[in-house]
């Protein structure tokens, strides 16, 4: 689960970071930083928190933060994030090991749809 936001808008950036803190608190993720790559399929890995990217990075064209959510928790976590996202845009995709399809064919947005630059995967 990713949340994309305008890093140059102080109000939006602060609000996005509060949303991140709320998700971490809600799902008991304090101190559970990810030790995997954001695109890893990671079967059996527990839910974890990736760092905040305050500039375009990877396939994303704006600031974003993300969480690794195992399939068994995806419905609950996605519902929480969509219900609490406020003005922010949520991007949800699987991690199957096929990064291009994960980000283009098998993904969904809640809020505005942002461009995703999958050329970084080739």
Coordinates of N, CA, C and O in Angstrom, one line a residue:
X1 N 0.9 -1.2 0.0 CA 0.0 0.0 0.0 C 0.9 1.2 0.0 O 1.8 1.4 0.9
X2 N 0.7 2.1 -1.0 CA 1.4 3.4 -1.1 C 0.5 4.5 -0.9 O -0.7 4.5 -1.3
X3 N 1.0 5.6 -0.3 CA 0.2 6.9 -0.3 C 1.1 7.9 -1.0 O 2.3 8.1 -0.6
X4 N 0.5 8.5 -2.0 CA 1.3 9.5 -2.8 C 0.8 10.9 -2.4 O -0.4 11.1 -2.2
X5 N 1.7 11.9 -2.4 CA 1.4 13.2 -1.9 C 2.3 14.3 -2.5 O 3.5 13.9 -2.9
X6 N 1.9 15.5 -2.5 CA 2.7 16.6 -3.0 C 3.7 17.0 -1.9 O 3.3 17.6 -0.9
X7 N 5.0 16.8 -2.1 CA 6.0 17.1 -1.1 C 6.2 18.6 -0.9 O 6.7 19.0 0.1
X8 N 5.9 19.4 -1.9 CA 6.2 20.8 -1.8 C 5.0 21.6 -1.2 O 5.1 22.8 -1.0
X9 N 3.9 20.9 -0.9 CA 2.8 21.5 -0.2 C 2.9 21.1 1.3 O 2.6 20.0 1.6
X10 N 3.3 22.1 2.1 CA 3.6 21.8 3.5 C 2.4 21.1 4.2 O 2.5 20.2 5.0
X11 N 1.2 21.7 4.0 CA 0.0 21.1 4.6 C -0.2 19.7 4.2 O -0.6 18.8 5.0
X12 N -0.1 19.4 2.9 CA -0.3 18.0 2.4 C 0.7 17.1 2.9 O 0.4 15.9 3.3
X13 N 2.0 17.5 3.0 CA 3.1 16.7 3.4 C 2.9 16.3 4.9 O 3.0 15.2 5.3
X14 N 2.5 17.3 5.7 CA 2.3 17.1 7.1 C 1.1 16.1 7.4 O 1.2 15.2 8.2
X15 N 0.1 16.3 6.6 CA -1.1 15.5 6.7 C -0.8 14.1 6.3 O -1.3 13.1 6.9
X16 N 0.0 13.9 5.3 CA 0.4 12.6 4.8 C 1.2 11.8 5.9 O 0.9 10.7 6.2
X17 N 2.1 12.5 6.5 CA 2.9 11.9 7.6 C 2.0 11.6 8.8 O 2.3 10.5 9.4
X18 N 1.0 12.3 9.1 CA 0.1 12.0 10.2 C -0.7 10.7 9.8 O -1.0 9.9 10.7
X19 N -1.1 10.6 8.5 CA -1.8 9.4 8.1 C -0.9 8.2 8.3 O -1.3 7.2 8.7
X20 N 0.4 8.3 7.9 CA 1.3 7.3 8.1 C 1.4 6.9 9.5 O 1.4 5.7 9.9
X21 N 1.6 7.8 10.4 CA 1.7 7.6 11.8 C 0.4 6.8 12.3 O 0.5 5.9 13.2
X22 N -0.8 7.3 11.8 CA -2.0 6.6 12.2 C -2.1 5.2 11.8 O -2.5 4.3 12.6
X23 N -1.6 4.9 10.6 CA -1.6 3.5 10.1 C -0.6 2.6 11.0 O -1.0 1.5 11.4
X24 N 0.5 3.2 11.2 CA 1.5 2.5 12.1 C 0.9 2.2 13.4 O 1.1 1.0 13.9
X25 N 0.3 3.1 14.0 CA -0.3 3.0 15.4 C -1.5 1.9 15.3 O -1.6 1.0 16.1
X26 N -2.3 2.1 14.3 CA -3.5 1.2 14.2 C -3.1 -0.3 14.0 O -3.8 -1.2 14.6
X27 N -2.0 -0.6 13.3 CA -1.6 -1.9 13.0 C -0.4 -2.4 13.8 O 0.2 -3.4 13.5
X28 N 0.0 -1.6 14.8 CA 1.1 -2.0 15.7 C 2.4 -2.2 15.0 O 3.2 -3.1 15.3
X29 N 2.7 -1.2 14.1 CA 3.9 -1.4 13.3 C 5.1 -0.5 13.8 O 6.1 -0.3 13.1
X30 N 5.0 0.0 15.0 CA 6.1 0.8 15.6 C 7.4 -0.1 15.6 O 7.4 -1.2 16.1
X31 N 8.5 0.5 15.1 CA 9.7 -0.2 15.0 C 9.8 -1.4 14.1 O 10.8 -2.2 14.1
X32 N 8.8 -1.6 13.2 CA 8.9 -2.7 12.3 C 9.2 -2.2 10.8 O 8.4 -2.3 9.9
X33 N 10.4 -1.7 10.7 CA 10.9 -1.2 9.4 C 11.1 -2.4 8.5 O 11.6 -3.5 9.0
X34 N 10.8 -2.3 7.2 CA 11.0 -3.4 6.3 C 12.5 -3.7 6.0 O 13.3 -2.7 5.9
X35 N 12.8 -4.9 6.0 CA 14.2 -5.4 5.7 C 14.2 -6.1 4.3 O 15.1 -6.8 4.0
X36 N 13.2 -5.8 3.5 CA 13.0 -6.3 2.2 C 12.9 -5.2 1.2 O 12.7 -4.0 1.6
X37 N 13.1 -5.5 -0.1 CA 13.0 -4.5 -1.1 C 11.5 -4.3 -1.4 O 10.7 -5.2 -1.2
X38 N 11.1 -3.0 -1.7 CA 9.7 -2.7 -1.9 C 9.0 -3.7 -2.9 O 7.8 -3.9 -2.9
X39 N 9.7 -4.2 -3.9 CA 9.0 -5.1 -4.9 C 9.1 -6.6 -4.6 O 8.6 -7.4 -5.4
X40 N 9.7 -6.9 -3.5 CA 9.8 -8.4 -3.2 C 8.5 -9.0 -2.9 O 7.6 -8.4 -2.2
X41 N 8.3 -10.2 -3.5 CA 7.1 -10.9 -3.2 C 7.0 -11.3 -1.7 O 6.0 -11.3 -1.1
X42 N 8.2 -11.7 -1.2 CA 8.3 -11.9 0.3 C 7.2 -12.8 0.9 O 6.6 -12.4 1.9
X43 N 7.0 -14.0 0.4 CA 6.0 -14.9 1.0 C 6.4 -15.2 2.4 O 7.5 -15.5 2.8
X44 N 5.4 -15.1 3.3 CA 5.6 -15.4 4.7 C 6.2 -14.2 5.5 O 6.3 -14.3 6.7
X45 N 6.5 -13.1 4.9 CA 7.1 -12.0 5.6 C 5.9 -11.2 6.3 O 4.8 -11.2 5.9
X46 N 6.3 -10.7 7.5 CA 5.3 -10.0 8.3 C 5.1 -8.5 7.7 O 5.9 -8.0 7.0
X47 N 4.0 -7.9 8.1 CA 3.7 -6.5 7.7 C 4.9 -5.6 8.2 O 5.4 -5.8 9.3
X48 N 5.2 -4.7 7.4 CA 6.3 -3.8 7.8 C 6.2 -2.4 7.1 O 5.4 -2.2 6.2
X49 N 7.0 -1.5 7.5 CA 7.0 -0.1 7.1 C 8.2 0.3 6.3 O 9.3 0.1 6.8
X50 N 8.0 0.8 5.1 CA 9.1 1.3 4.3 C 9.3 2.8 4.7 O 8.4 3.5 5.2
X51 N 10.5 3.3 4.4 CA 10.7 4.7 4.6 C 9.9 5.7 3.8 O 9.3 5.3 2.8
X52 N 10.0 7.0 4.1 CA 9.3 8.0 3.4 C 10.2 8.5 2.3 O 11.3 8.8 2.5
X53 N 9.7 8.6 1.1 CA 10.4 9.2 -0.1 C 9.8 10.6 -0.3 O 8.7 10.7 -0.7
X54 N 10.6 11.6 0.0 CA 10.1 13.0 -0.1 C 10.4 13.6 -1.4 O 10.3 14.8 -1.6
X55 N 10.7 12.8 -2.4 CA 10.9 13.2 -3.8 C 10.5 12.0 -4.7 O 10.4 10.9 -4.2
X56 N 10.4 12.3 -6.0 CA 10.1 11.2 -6.9 C 11.2 10.2 -6.8 O 12.4 10.5 -6.7
X57 N 10.8 8.9 -6.7 CA 11.8 7.8 -6.6 C 11.2 6.5 -7.2 O 10.0 6.3 -7.1
X58 N 12.0 5.7 -7.8 CA 11.5 4.5 -8.4 C 10.5 4.8 -9.4 O 10.7 5.7 -10.2
X59 N 9.4 4.1 -9.4 CA 8.3 4.4 -10.5 C 7.4 5.5 -10.1 O 6.6 5.9 -10.9
X60 N 7.6 6.1 -9.0 CA 6.7 7.2 -8.5 C 7.2 8.6 -8.9 O 8.3 8.9 -8.8
X61 N 6.2 9.4 -9.3 CA 6.6 10.7 -9.8 C 6.4 11.8 -8.8 O 6.4 13.0 -9.1
X62 N 6.2 11.4 -7.5 CA 6.0 12.4 -6.4 C 6.4 11.7 -5.1 O 6.8 10.5 -5.1
X63 N 6.3 12.4 -4.0 CA 6.6 11.8 -2.7 C 5.6 10.7 -2.4 O 4.5 10.7 -2.9
X64 N 6.1 9.7 -1.6 CA 5.2 8.6 -1.2 C 5.8 7.9 -0.1 O 7.0 8.0 0.2
X65 N 5.0 7.1 0.6 CA 5.4 6.2 1.6 C 4.6 4.9 1.4 O 3.6 4.9 0.7
X66 N 5.1 3.8 1.9 CA 4.5 2.5 1.7 C 4.7 1.6 2.8 O 5.5 1.7 3.7
X67 N 3.8 0.6 2.8 CA 3.8 -0.5 3.7 C 3.8 -1.8 3.0 O 3.1 -2.0 2.0
X68 N 4.5 -2.8 3.5 CA 4.4 -4.2 3.0 C 3.2 -4.8 3.8 O 3.3 -4.9 5.0
X69 N 2.2 -5.3 3.0 CA 1.1 -5.9 3.7 C 0.9 -7.3 3.1 O 0.6 -7.5 1.9
X70 N 1.0 -8.4 4.0 CA 0.8 -9.7 3.5 C -0.7 -9.9 3.0 O -1.6 -9.2 3.5
X71 N -0.9 -10.8 2.1 CA -2.3 -11.0 1.6 C -3.3 -11.2 2.7 O -4.4 -10.7 2.5
X72 N -3.0 -11.9 3.8 CA -4.0 -12.1 4.8 C -4.5 -10.9 5.5 O -5.6 -10.9 6.2
X73 N -3.8 -9.8 5.4 CA -4.1 -8.5 6.0 C -4.6 -7.4 5.0 O -4.9 -6.3 5.4
X74 N -4.5 -7.8 3.7 CA -4.7 -6.7 2.7 C -6.1 -6.1 2.8 O -6.2 -4.9 2.7
X75 N -7.1 -6.9 2.9 CA -8.5 -6.3 3.0 C -8.6 -5.4 4.1 O -9.1 -4.2 3.9
X76 N -8.2 -5.8 5.3 CA -8.4 -4.9 6.5 C -7.6 -3.6 6.4 O -8.0 -2.5 6.6
X77 N -6.3 -3.8 6.0 CA -5.4 -2.6 5.9 C -5.8 -1.7 4.7 O -5.8 -0.5 4.9
X78 N -6.2 -2.2 3.6 CA -6.7 -1.4 2.5 C -7.9 -0.6 2.9 O -8.0 0.6 2.6
X79 N -8.9 -1.3 3.5 CA -10.1 -0.6 3.9 C -9.8 0.5 4.9 O -10.3 1.6 4.7
X80 N -8.9 0.3 5.9 CA -8.5 1.3 6.8 C -7.9 2.5 6.1 O -8.3 3.7 6.3
X81 N -7.0 2.2 5.2 CA -6.3 3.3 4.5 C -7.2 4.1 3.6 O -7.2 5.4 3.6
X82 N -8.1 3.5 2.9 CA -9.0 4.1 2.0 C -10.0 5.0 2.8 O -10.3 6.1 2.4
X83 N -10.4 4.5 4.0 CA -11.4 5.2 4.8 C -10.7 6.4 5.5 O -11.4 7.4 5.8
X84 N -9.4 6.4 5.7 CA -8.7 7.5 6.4 C -7.8 8.3 5.6 O -7.2 9.2 6.1
X85 N -7.8 8.1 4.3 CA -6.9 8.8 3.4 C -7.1 10.3 3.3 O -6.1 11.0 2.9
X86 N -8.3 10.8 3.5 CA -8.5 12.2 3.4 C -8.3 12.7 2.0 O -8.8 12.1 1.1
X87 N -7.4 13.7 1.9 CA -7.1 14.3 0.5 C -6.0 13.5 -0.2 O -5.7 13.9 -1.3
X88 N -5.5 12.5 0.4 CA -4.3 11.8 -0.2 C -4.8 10.7 -1.1 O -5.9 10.2 -1.0
X89 N -3.9 10.3 -2.0 CA -4.2 9.3 -3.0 C -3.4 8.0 -2.6 O -2.3 8.0 -2.3
X90 N -4.2 6.9 -2.7 CA -3.7 5.6 -2.2 C -3.5 4.7 -3.5 O -4.4 4.6 -4.3
X91 N -2.4 4.0 -3.5 CA -2.1 3.1 -4.6 C -1.8 1.7 -4.0 O -0.9 1.6 -3.1
X92 N -2.6 0.8 -4.5 CA -2.5 -0.6 -3.9 C -2.1 -1.5 -5.0 O -2.7 -1.5 -6.1
X93 N -1.1 -2.4 -4.8 CA -0.7 -3.4 -5.8 C -0.1 -4.6 -5.1 O 0.4 -4.5 -4.0
X94 N -0.2 -5.7 -5.8 CA 0.4 -6.9 -5.3 C 1.9 -6.9 -5.5 O 2.4 -6.1 -6.3
X95 N 2.6 -7.8 -4.9 CA 4.1 -8.0 -5.1 C 4.2 -9.4 -5.6 O 4.5 -10.3 -4.8
X96 N 4.1 -9.7 -6.9 CA 4.2 -11.0 -7.4 C 5.5 -11.4 -7.9 O 5.8 -12.5 -8.2
X97 N 6.4 -10.4 -8.1 CA 7.7 -10.6 -8.7 C 7.7 -10.0 -10.1 O 8.8 -9.9 -10.7
X98 N 6.6 -9.7 -10.6 CA 6.5 -9.1 -12.0 C 6.1 -7.6 -11.8 O 4.9 -7.2 -11.8
X99 N 7.1 -6.8 -11.5 CA 6.9 -5.4 -11.1 C 6.1 -4.6 -12.1 O 5.2 -3.8 -11.7
X100 N 6.3 -4.8 -13.4 CA 5.5 -4.0 -14.4 C 4.0 -4.3 -14.3 O 3.2 -3.4 -14.1
X101 N 3.7 -5.5 -14.3 CA 2.2 -5.9 -14.2 C 1.7 -5.5 -12.8 O 0.5 -5.1 -12.7
X102 N 2.5 -5.7 -11.8 CA 2.0 -5.3 -10.4 C 1.6 -3.9 -10.4 O 0.6 -3.5 -9.7
X103 N 2.4 -3.0 -11.0 CA 2.1 -1.6 -11.0 C 1.2 -1.0 -12.0 O 0.7 0.1 -11.9
X104 N 1.0 -1.8 -13.1 CA 0.1 -1.3 -14.2 C -1.2 -2.1 -14.3 O -2.3 -1.5 -14.3
X105 N -1.1 -3.4 -14.4 CA -2.3 -4.2 -14.7 C -3.0 -4.6 -13.5 O -4.2 -4.8 -13.5
X106 N -2.3 -4.9 -12.4 CA -3.0 -5.5 -11.2 C -3.0 -4.5 -10.0 O -3.1 -4.9 -8.9
X107 N -3.1 -3.2 -10.3 CA -3.1 -2.2 -9.2 C -4.4 -1.4 -9.2 O -5.2 -1.5 -10.2
X108 N -4.6 -0.7 -8.2 CA -5.7 0.2 -8.1 C -5.4 1.5 -7.3 O -4.5 1.4 -6.4
X109 N -6.1 2.5 -7.6 CA -6.0 3.8 -6.9 C -7.3 4.1 -6.2 O -8.3 3.8 -6.7
X110 N -7.1 4.8 -5.1 CA -8.2 5.4 -4.4 C -7.9 6.9 -4.3 O -6.8 7.2 -3.8
X111 N -8.7 7.7 -4.9 CA -8.3 9.1 -5.1 C -7.9 9.3 -6.5 O -8.3 8.6 -7.4
X112 N -7.0 10.3 -6.7 CA -6.5 10.6 -8.1 C -5.5 9.5 -8.5 O -4.7 9.0 -7.7
X113 N -5.5 9.2 -9.8 CA -4.6 8.3 -10.4 C -3.4 9.0 -10.8 O -3.5 10.0 -11.6
X114 N -2.2 8.7 -10.3 CA -0.9 9.3 -10.6 C -0.2 8.5 -11.7 O -0.4 7.3 -11.8
X115 N 0.6 9.1 -12.5 CA 1.4 8.4 -13.5 C 2.4 7.5 -12.7 O 3.0 8.0 -11.7
X116 N 2.7 6.3 -13.3 CA 3.7 5.5 -12.7 C 4.7 5.1 -13.8 O 4.2 4.7 -14.9
X117 N 5.9 5.4 -13.6 CA 7.0 5.2 -14.6 C 7.6 3.8 -14.5 O 8.6 3.6 -13.8
X118 N 7.0 2.8 -15.2 CA 7.5 1.5 -15.1 C 8.8 1.2 -15.9 O 9.3 0.1 -15.9
X119 N 9.3 2.2 -16.6 CA 10.5 2.1 -17.3 C 11.7 1.8 -16.3 O 12.7 1.2 -16.8
X120 N 11.5 2.1 -15.1 CA 12.6 1.8 -14.1 C 12.7 0.3 -13.9 O 13.7 -0.2 -13.3
X121 N 11.7 -0.5 -14.3 CA 11.8 -2.0 -14.1 C 12.4 -2.7 -15.2 O 12.5 -3.9 -15.2
X122 N 12.8 -2.0 -16.3 CA 13.4 -2.7 -17.4 C 14.9 -2.5 -17.5 O 15.5 -1.6 -16.9

